[in-house]
Amino acid sequence: MLPKRRQTNTVSIGALKIGSTEPIRIQSMLTSDTTDVEACIAEIARLDAVDCEIIRLTVPNQKSVDSLPAIRLEMEKRGIKRPLVADIHFNPRLGINVCEFVEKVRINPGNFVDRKKFEIREYTEQQYQEELERVEGKMLPLIKNLKKYGCALRIGTNHGSLSDRVMNRFGDTSEGMVESALEYLRILRKHDFEQTVLSMKSSNPLVMIQAYRQLVLAMDAEKMYYPLHLGVTEAGNELDGRIKSTVGIGTLLCEGLGDTIRVSLTEASENEIPVAQSILQSTRARIYNTDFISCPSCGRTFFDLESTTAQIKARTSHLKGVKIAIMGCVVNGPGEMADADFGYVGAGPGKISLYHGQTCVERNIPSAQAVARLIELIQEQGKWVDPA
Ligand code: SF4
């Protein structure tokens, strides 16, 4: 049995919601300098065009905070309604100031309050508690502004930047990542702030997978049901970057975990979105377009699978949610396309059989006419829509 999606609270990122009752959201992050309003707007427009639902930008200084009203104004003029997330490191003051201009703030619990000194020391229980009280004190003005402006918060833990406090007690481990997030979660909960999303990123998909699993167990033990933002950080580019993200994000999605995802690529940010959509589609976590099932072909194949698949895709790839199988022969064909809605199966040299579900509805169609007949069959079964 396939695992069910983990039940979570719902978190509002402006008008958009994140959580188990919502579709899994796709997000990305600008590579532009936040003080360059023109570049940011151009990049936001490109992300908007490919359906990126949440857009994060870095806010490393007050000048970046000051750019946000101009960015928002230009988005409004262009009718772009995507929520913005401010990425904050090292500076609690910026986190407080930015709440007015964004729908969500991301902080790193490893560096939001703590300065990394790489000190090796034993913390007594009292010293550890004093540090947590210091964190709580610094969080209070942020919590106040998050509530005031209706902003959500992501506790974005990174494997590579845990605080000295956590490193000394838990080491550079997934347990340390989980504790790093829980320290902040407990403070937020104590002060009645529930609009929180969590992430546990690492450049190593195995560490990342382990950390998310442990976080869920730890949250369950404390009756916390916050949504998860999944991502493999610094995944790289091209094929390697895509595969790393697919392994990390895809594995967790298959376990029913994850409410929003970001595929990090060292490429133009808009390149991340089709990869994210494909991961969601492949794990059947969210359906964006037609699902194609095609065999790899072998010596038994009765037609040119590659060109025929391309031809069928060109005509039908807009049929969201429809599953079409393209199989080279009848040997494994019908069995392996079991959950497809329609099947296009080689029946003999130059001959194709068409299936509706498991039933063969037409045999030995000359291959030159078979793609057109497949389209007619989809139309007859009421699954066709004209391309936009
Ligand atoms: S379905 Fe037929 S043609 Fe395709 S790989 Fe299997 S045996 Fe080969």
Coordinates of C-alpha atoms in Angstrom, one line a residue, residues 74-379:
E74 CA 6.2 46.6 -10.0
M75 CA 4.8 43.1 -9.4
E76 CA 1.4 44.6 -8.8
K77 CA 1.6 46.7 -12.0
R78 CA 2.3 43.5 -14.0
G79 CA -0.4 41.5 -12.2
I80 CA 2.1 39.1 -10.7
K81 CA 0.6 37.7 -7.5
R82 CA 3.3 35.3 -6.3
P83 CA 4.1 35.5 -2.5
L84 CA 7.6 36.6 -1.6
V85 CA 9.9 35.0 1.0
A86 CA 12.8 36.9 2.6
D87 CA 15.9 34.8 3.3
I88 CA 17.6 36.1 6.5
H89 CA 20.9 35.1 8.0
F90 CA 22.9 36.6 10.9
N91 CA 20.8 39.6 11.5
P92 CA 17.6 39.4 13.6
R93 CA 16.9 43.2 13.0
L94 CA 16.5 42.5 9.2
G95 CA 14.1 39.7 10.0
I96 CA 12.0 42.1 12.0
N97 CA 12.1 44.9 9.5
V98 CA 11.2 42.7 6.5
C99 CA 7.9 41.3 7.8
E100 CA 6.0 44.3 6.5
F101 CA 7.0 43.6 2.9
V102 CA 6.9 39.8 2.4
E103 CA 4.5 36.9 3.1
K104 CA 7.1 34.7 4.7
V105 CA 10.5 35.0 6.4
R106 CA 13.1 32.2 6.3
I107 CA 15.6 32.1 9.1
N108 CA 18.5 29.7 9.7
P109 CA 18.4 28.5 13.3
G110 CA 22.2 28.0 13.1
N111 CA 23.0 31.6 12.6
F112 CA 19.9 33.8 13.2
V113 CA 21.0 34.6 16.8
D114 CA 24.2 32.7 17.2
R115 CA 27.6 33.8 15.9
K116 CA 29.7 30.8 14.9
K117 CA 33.0 30.8 16.8
F118 CA 33.8 27.1 16.2
E119 CA 34.5 26.8 19.9
I120 CA 34.9 23.3 21.4
R121 CA 33.4 23.4 24.9
E122 CA 31.3 21.5 27.3
Y123 CA 28.0 23.2 28.1
T124 CA 26.6 22.6 31.5
E125 CA 22.8 22.2 31.6
Q126 CA 22.5 25.7 33.0
Q127 CA 24.7 27.3 30.3
Y128 CA 22.7 25.5 27.6
Q129 CA 19.5 26.8 29.1
E130 CA 20.9 30.4 29.3
E131 CA 21.8 30.2 25.6
L132 CA 18.2 29.1 24.8
E133 CA 16.8 32.0 26.9
R134 CA 19.0 34.4 24.9
V135 CA 17.6 32.9 21.6
E136 CA 14.1 33.4 23.0
G137 CA 14.8 37.0 23.8
K138 CA 16.0 37.7 20.3
M139 CA 13.0 35.9 18.8
L140 CA 10.4 37.8 20.6
P141 CA 10.4 41.0 18.4
L142 CA 10.4 38.8 15.3
I143 CA 7.4 36.8 16.5
K144 CA 5.6 40.1 17.3
N145 CA 6.1 41.4 13.8
L146 CA 5.3 38.1 12.1
K147 CA 2.0 38.2 13.9
K148 CA 1.4 41.9 13.2
Y149 CA 1.9 41.5 9.4
G150 CA 0.4 38.0 9.1
C151 CA 3.7 36.6 7.9
A152 CA 4.7 32.9 8.0
L153 CA 8.1 31.7 9.0
R154 CA 10.4 28.9 7.8
I155 CA 12.9 27.4 10.2
G156 CA 15.4 26.5 7.5
T157 CA 18.0 24.3 9.1
N158 CA 21.2 23.6 7.1
H159 CA 23.5 20.7 7.8
G160 CA 26.5 23.0 7.1
S161 CA 25.6 25.8 9.6
L162 CA 24.6 24.4 12.9
S163 CA 25.2 26.6 16.0
D164 CA 28.3 25.9 18.2
R165 CA 25.8 25.0 21.0
V166 CA 24.2 22.3 18.9
M167 CA 27.5 21.1 17.4
N168 CA 29.0 20.6 20.8
R169 CA 26.2 18.6 22.2
F170 CA 25.0 16.7 19.1
G171 CA 27.9 17.0 16.6
D172 CA 27.5 17.5 12.9
T173 CA 24.6 15.0 12.7
S174 CA 21.0 14.8 11.5
E175 CA 20.1 14.6 15.3
G176 CA 21.8 18.0 15.6
M177 CA 19.8 19.4 12.7
V178 CA 16.5 18.2 14.3
E179 CA 17.4 19.7 17.7
S180 CA 18.4 22.9 16.1
A181 CA 14.9 23.3 14.6
L182 CA 13.1 22.0 17.7
E183 CA 14.8 24.7 19.9
Y184 CA 13.1 27.4 17.7
L185 CA 9.8 25.5 17.3
R186 CA 9.4 25.2 21.1
I187 CA 10.0 29.0 21.5
L188 CA 7.5 29.8 18.7
R189 CA 4.9 27.5 20.2
K190 CA 5.4 28.9 23.7
H191 CA 4.5 32.3 22.2
D192 CA 1.5 31.1 20.2
F193 CA 3.1 31.3 16.8
E194 CA 1.9 28.4 14.6
Q195 CA 2.5 29.6 11.0
T196 CA 5.7 27.7 10.7
V197 CA 7.2 25.6 8.0
L198 CA 10.4 23.4 8.5
S199 CA 13.2 22.4 6.3
M200 CA 16.3 20.2 6.9
K201 CA 18.6 20.7 4.0
S202 CA 22.0 19.1 3.2
S203 CA 24.0 18.8 0.1
N204 CA 24.1 15.0 0.9
P205 CA 20.7 13.5 0.0
L206 CA 21.2 10.7 2.5
V207 CA 21.7 13.1 5.4
M208 CA 18.8 15.2 4.2
I209 CA 16.4 12.2 4.0
Q210 CA 17.5 11.0 7.4
A211 CA 17.1 14.4 9.0
Y212 CA 13.5 14.9 7.6
R213 CA 12.5 11.4 8.8
Q214 CA 13.9 12.1 12.3
L215 CA 12.3 15.6 12.4
V216 CA 8.9 14.1 11.7
L217 CA 9.3 11.5 14.5
A218 CA 10.5 14.2 16.9
M219 CA 7.6 16.5 16.0
D220 CA 5.1 13.7 16.3
A221 CA 6.4 13.0 19.8
E222 CA 5.7 16.7 20.7
K223 CA 2.4 16.8 18.9
M224 CA 3.7 19.2 16.3
Y225 CA 2.3 19.0 12.8
Y226 CA 4.1 21.7 10.8
P227 CA 4.4 21.4 7.0
L228 CA 7.7 20.5 5.5
H229 CA 9.7 22.3 2.8
L230 CA 11.9 19.8 1.0
G231 CA 15.2 20.5 -0.8
V232 CA 18.7 19.2 -1.3
T233 CA 20.9 22.3 -1.0
E234 CA 23.9 23.0 -3.3
A235 CA 22.8 20.1 -5.5
G236 CA 24.9 21.4 -8.4
N237 CA 23.8 21.7 -12.0
E238 CA 22.8 19.7 -15.1
L239 CA 22.2 16.0 -14.8
D240 CA 23.9 15.5 -11.4
G241 CA 22.0 18.4 -9.7
R242 CA 18.7 17.1 -11.1
I243 CA 19.4 13.5 -10.0
K244 CA 20.5 14.5 -6.5
S245 CA 17.3 16.6 -6.0
T246 CA 15.2 13.8 -7.4
V247 CA 16.7 11.2 -5.0
G248 CA 16.3 13.4 -1.9
I249 CA 13.0 15.1 -2.6
G250 CA 11.5 12.1 -4.5
T251 CA 12.3 9.6 -1.7
L252 CA 10.5 11.7 0.9
L253 CA 7.5 12.4 -1.3
C254 CA 7.1 8.6 -1.8
E255 CA 6.9 8.3 2.0
G256 CA 4.1 10.9 2.1
L257 CA 6.4 13.7 3.4
G258 CA 6.7 17.2 1.9
D259 CA 4.3 20.1 1.4
T260 CA 6.5 22.4 -0.7
I261 CA 9.6 21.7 -2.7
R262 CA 12.6 23.6 -4.1
V263 CA 15.0 22.0 -6.6
S264 CA 18.3 23.9 -6.1
L265 CA 20.3 24.2 -9.3
T266 CA 23.4 26.2 -10.1
E267 CA 21.5 27.5 -13.2
A268 CA 18.9 30.1 -14.1
S269 CA 16.2 29.8 -11.4
E270 CA 13.4 29.2 -13.9
N271 CA 15.2 25.9 -14.9
E272 CA 14.3 24.5 -11.5
I273 CA 10.6 24.6 -12.1
P274 CA 10.2 21.9 -14.8
V275 CA 12.4 19.6 -12.7
A276 CA 10.3 20.2 -9.6
Q277 CA 7.1 19.6 -11.7
S278 CA 8.5 16.4 -13.1
I279 CA 9.5 15.1 -9.6
L280 CA 5.9 15.8 -8.4
Q281 CA 4.4 14.2 -11.5
S282 CA 6.7 11.1 -11.3
T283 CA 5.9 10.5 -7.6
R284 CA 2.2 11.2 -8.5
A285 CA 2.3 13.8 -5.7
R286 CA 0.9 16.4 -8.1
I287 CA -0.2 16.0 -11.7
Y288 CA 0.8 18.7 -14.2
N289 CA 0.4 17.0 -17.6
T290 CA -0.1 13.7 -19.4
D291 CA 1.6 10.7 -17.8
F292 CA 3.5 8.7 -20.5
I293 CA 4.5 5.1 -19.9
S294 CA 6.7 3.8 -22.7
C295 CA 8.9 0.7 -22.9
P296 CA 12.6 1.1 -23.7
S297 CA 12.1 -1.0 -26.9
C298 CA 14.1 -4.1 -27.7
G299 CA 14.6 -6.5 -30.6
R300 CA 10.9 -7.4 -30.5
T301 CA 9.8 -3.8 -31.1
F302 CA 7.5 -3.5 -34.2
F303 CA 7.9 0.3 -34.8
D304 CA 10.2 3.2 -34.1
L305 CA 9.4 3.8 -30.5
E306 CA 11.4 7.0 -30.1
S307 CA 9.9 8.9 -33.0
T308 CA 6.3 7.5 -32.4
T309 CA 6.5 8.4 -28.7
A310 CA 7.7 11.9 -29.7
Q311 CA 4.7 12.1 -32.2
I312 CA 2.2 11.0 -29.6
K313 CA 3.6 13.4 -27.0
A314 CA 3.5 16.3 -29.4
R315 CA -0.3 15.7 -29.8
T316 CA -1.3 14.8 -26.3
S317 CA 1.1 16.2 -23.7
H318 CA -1.5 18.8 -22.6
L319 CA -4.0 16.2 -21.4
K320 CA -3.4 16.7 -17.7
G321 CA -3.8 13.5 -15.7
V322 CA -4.4 11.2 -18.7
K323 CA -2.1 8.2 -18.7
I324 CA -0.9 6.9 -22.1
A325 CA 1.2 3.8 -22.6
I326 CA 3.3 3.3 -25.7
M327 CA 4.6 -0.3 -25.9
G328 CA 6.7 -1.9 -28.6
C329 CA 5.0 -5.3 -28.6
V330 CA 2.3 -7.4 -27.0
V331 CA 4.7 -9.7 -25.0
N332 CA 4.9 -7.5 -22.0
G333 CA 3.0 -4.5 -23.4
P334 CA -0.6 -4.8 -22.0
G335 CA 0.6 -6.2 -18.6
E336 CA 3.1 -3.5 -18.0
M337 CA 0.8 -0.7 -18.9
A338 CA -1.7 -1.9 -16.3
D339 CA -2.8 1.5 -14.9
A340 CA -2.7 3.4 -18.2
D341 CA -6.0 4.9 -19.5
F342 CA -5.0 4.3 -23.2
G343 CA -2.5 2.0 -24.8
Y344 CA -0.7 2.1 -28.2
V345 CA 0.9 -1.3 -28.6
G346 CA 2.8 -2.9 -31.5
A347 CA 0.8 -5.9 -32.9
G348 CA 3.1 -6.9 -35.7
P349 CA 5.2 -5.3 -38.4
G350 CA 3.4 -2.1 -39.4
K351 CA 0.4 -2.9 -37.2
I352 CA -0.8 -1.3 -34.0
S353 CA -3.4 -2.3 -31.4
L354 CA -5.2 0.3 -29.3
Y355 CA -6.3 -0.3 -25.7
H356 CA -8.7 1.5 -23.5
G357 CA -7.6 0.5 -20.0
Q358 CA -7.0 -3.2 -20.1
T359 CA -9.3 -3.8 -23.0
C360 CA -8.1 -4.1 -26.6
V361 CA -10.6 -2.0 -28.6
E362 CA -9.0 -2.0 -32.0
R363 CA -6.5 -4.5 -33.6
N364 CA -4.0 -4.3 -36.4
I365 CA -4.4 -0.7 -37.4
P366 CA -1.9 0.3 -40.1
S367 CA 0.8 2.3 -38.2
A368 CA 0.4 5.3 -40.5
Q369 CA -3.1 5.8 -39.2
A370 CA -2.6 4.7 -35.6
V371 CA -1.7 8.0 -33.9
A372 CA -4.8 9.7 -35.4
R373 CA -7.0 6.7 -34.2
L374 CA -5.5 7.0 -30.7
I375 CA -6.6 10.7 -30.6
E376 CA -10.1 9.7 -31.8
L377 CA -10.3 7.1 -29.1
I378 CA -9.3 9.6 -26.4
Q379 CA -12.0 11.9 -27.8

